[in-house]
Amino acid sequence: MSADLAILFVDDEPNILSGLRRLLRSKAGEWRMSFAYSGAEALRLIDAQPFDAVVTDMRMPQMDGAELLTKVGERRPETIRIILSGQCDQEGAVRSVGPSHIFLSKPCEPGVLIETLDRALHLRRMIYDPAVRTALGGLHALPGIPSSYHAISHAVEEPNCSAHHIADLIGQDPAVAAALLHVANSAYFAPRRLVSSISQAVQYLGMDVVRAVVLSSGVFHDLSLQVQDPSRIKGVWEHSLRTAARTRAALQVLTGRCDPREESEAYTAGLLHDVGALALAAAFPAGDERLAAIEKLDEYDRAPVERATFGVDHGVIGGFLMGIWGLPDSIVEAIAYHHDPVACFRLPSLLPRAVCLAGAVDNFVEAGAPSSEAVALCIAKGVIPFAAADDPAVVAALQAAWKVQIQQ
Ligand SMILES: [Fe+2]
Ligand SMILES: [Fe+2]
């Protein structure tokens, strides 16, 4: 097997680098590994040749890991960026989660490091087109709605604001919710299990960290992103919010039970299902004619055009981003396949099909369609495979998602 993946490890301690070299010997056939002792040396290597991934220590003299990864993101945005760090303060951790895709803690078992790199590099392969890879790799924030962001940032600065209220507000904003789950799932905060719900993330991180994440503008939120059509962002945002509630209802029917943990995971998956559309809007700025043409189409007509234009649809793009931000696989899978009904209905988990059905229902309801046409519309728009139209659970889930009363 030829070593076709280039990985750069950066640490100012020679012992750490020689330890990594020894521990990762088993991957020498797959990875071409390079080692640098400082940020400056790493940048020289990166300028000379592209790397698939950079793994850096956080605390280094002259240039710390967060600064190095920010520069790597500017020069080679397509690179997977990982912090592998010992102690650092909470402020440093929040600051480094933005420019890094993944944050791992030292000491890190070689198996964990290998698995993490393999997963990230596998996700990266989902995006074939180098230009799309580069455009998405540079993103560390999603476009948000200023009024929603201001409501959240105002609330976190209120001394008596409850965690419950903050979770409620963040649960209405896909961009802030994705940033919070990125931080909550980073190894600095060492979640015992992957965090898939927003209230769990708020409780787990505590108000000080939530405040730091929300207020660290420039790291997680860029309200100045020049998107093609701001009203379209608002449309995706509102649709995502309604789809979150409908996904919860559809999943209850598909599983035949009410499990609070599954329900909050369903809400998160529904809320984030179209983050790929937000990412495309941010990655291809105003003036990109291909995206301008795509944004005129409805969600089901745009997915095949996206595949023809970018090689992947916004579902896969969203799954890729949430995957490298460390969100649980169950959510990543549901996002990635929501425009691939065959894959969706083949997966053992019921969450992907709940998201797929809920998103479709929301589009049909908004278009003024009657619920009696739910199945026919799903078939016509290619939302479900033909065989699923006779499945009573699918029909019941569609009806349950349709009946959800949406509070405006
Ligand atoms: Fe979608
Ligand atoms: Fe959608």
PDB file of C-alpha atoms and ligand atoms in Angstrom, residues 236 239-240 243 270 273-275 277 299-300 314 338-339 355-356 358-360 362-363, ligand 2:
ATOM      1  CA  VAL A 236     -33.445  27.723   5.790  1.00  0.00           C
ATOM      2  CA  HIS A 239     -37.517  25.544   7.914  1.00  0.00           C
ATOM      3  CA  SER A 240     -34.845  23.912  10.140  1.00  0.00           C
ATOM      4  CA  THR A 243     -38.238  20.382  10.836  1.00  0.00           C
ATOM      5  CA  GLY A 270     -33.798  18.132  12.396  1.00  0.00           C
ATOM      6  CA  HIS A 273     -30.275  18.839   8.729  1.00  0.00           C
ATOM      7  CA  ASP A 274     -29.779  21.693   6.256  1.00  0.00           C
ATOM      8  CA  VAL A 275     -26.539  23.158   7.669  1.00  0.00           C
ATOM      9  CA  ALA A 277     -27.149  24.676   2.592  1.00  0.00           C
ATOM     10  CA  GLU A 299     -34.958  21.884  -1.720  1.00  0.00           C
ATOM     11  CA  TYR A 300     -35.719  18.709  -3.692  1.00  0.00           C
ATOM     12  CA  HIS A 314     -26.036  19.903   0.762  1.00  0.00           C
ATOM     13  CA  HIS A 338     -31.502  13.198   4.023  1.00  0.00           C
ATOM     14  CA  HIS A 339     -31.522  13.596   0.221  1.00  0.00           C
ATOM     15  CA  VAL A 355     -35.341  13.623   9.297  1.00  0.00           C
ATOM     16  CA  CYS A 356     -35.988  12.835   5.645  1.00  0.00           C
ATOM     17  CA  ALA A 358     -39.999  15.599   8.494  1.00  0.00           C
ATOM     18  CA  GLY A 359     -38.056  17.908   6.171  1.00  0.00           C
ATOM     19  CA  ALA A 360     -40.236  16.885   3.249  1.00  0.00           C
ATOM     20  CA  ASP A 362     -42.392  20.853   6.197  1.00  0.00           C
ATOM     21  CA  ASN A 363     -41.767  21.826   2.578  1.00  0.00           C
TER      22      ASN A 363
HETATM   23 FE    FE B   2     -34.715  20.575   4.580  1.00  0.00          FE
END
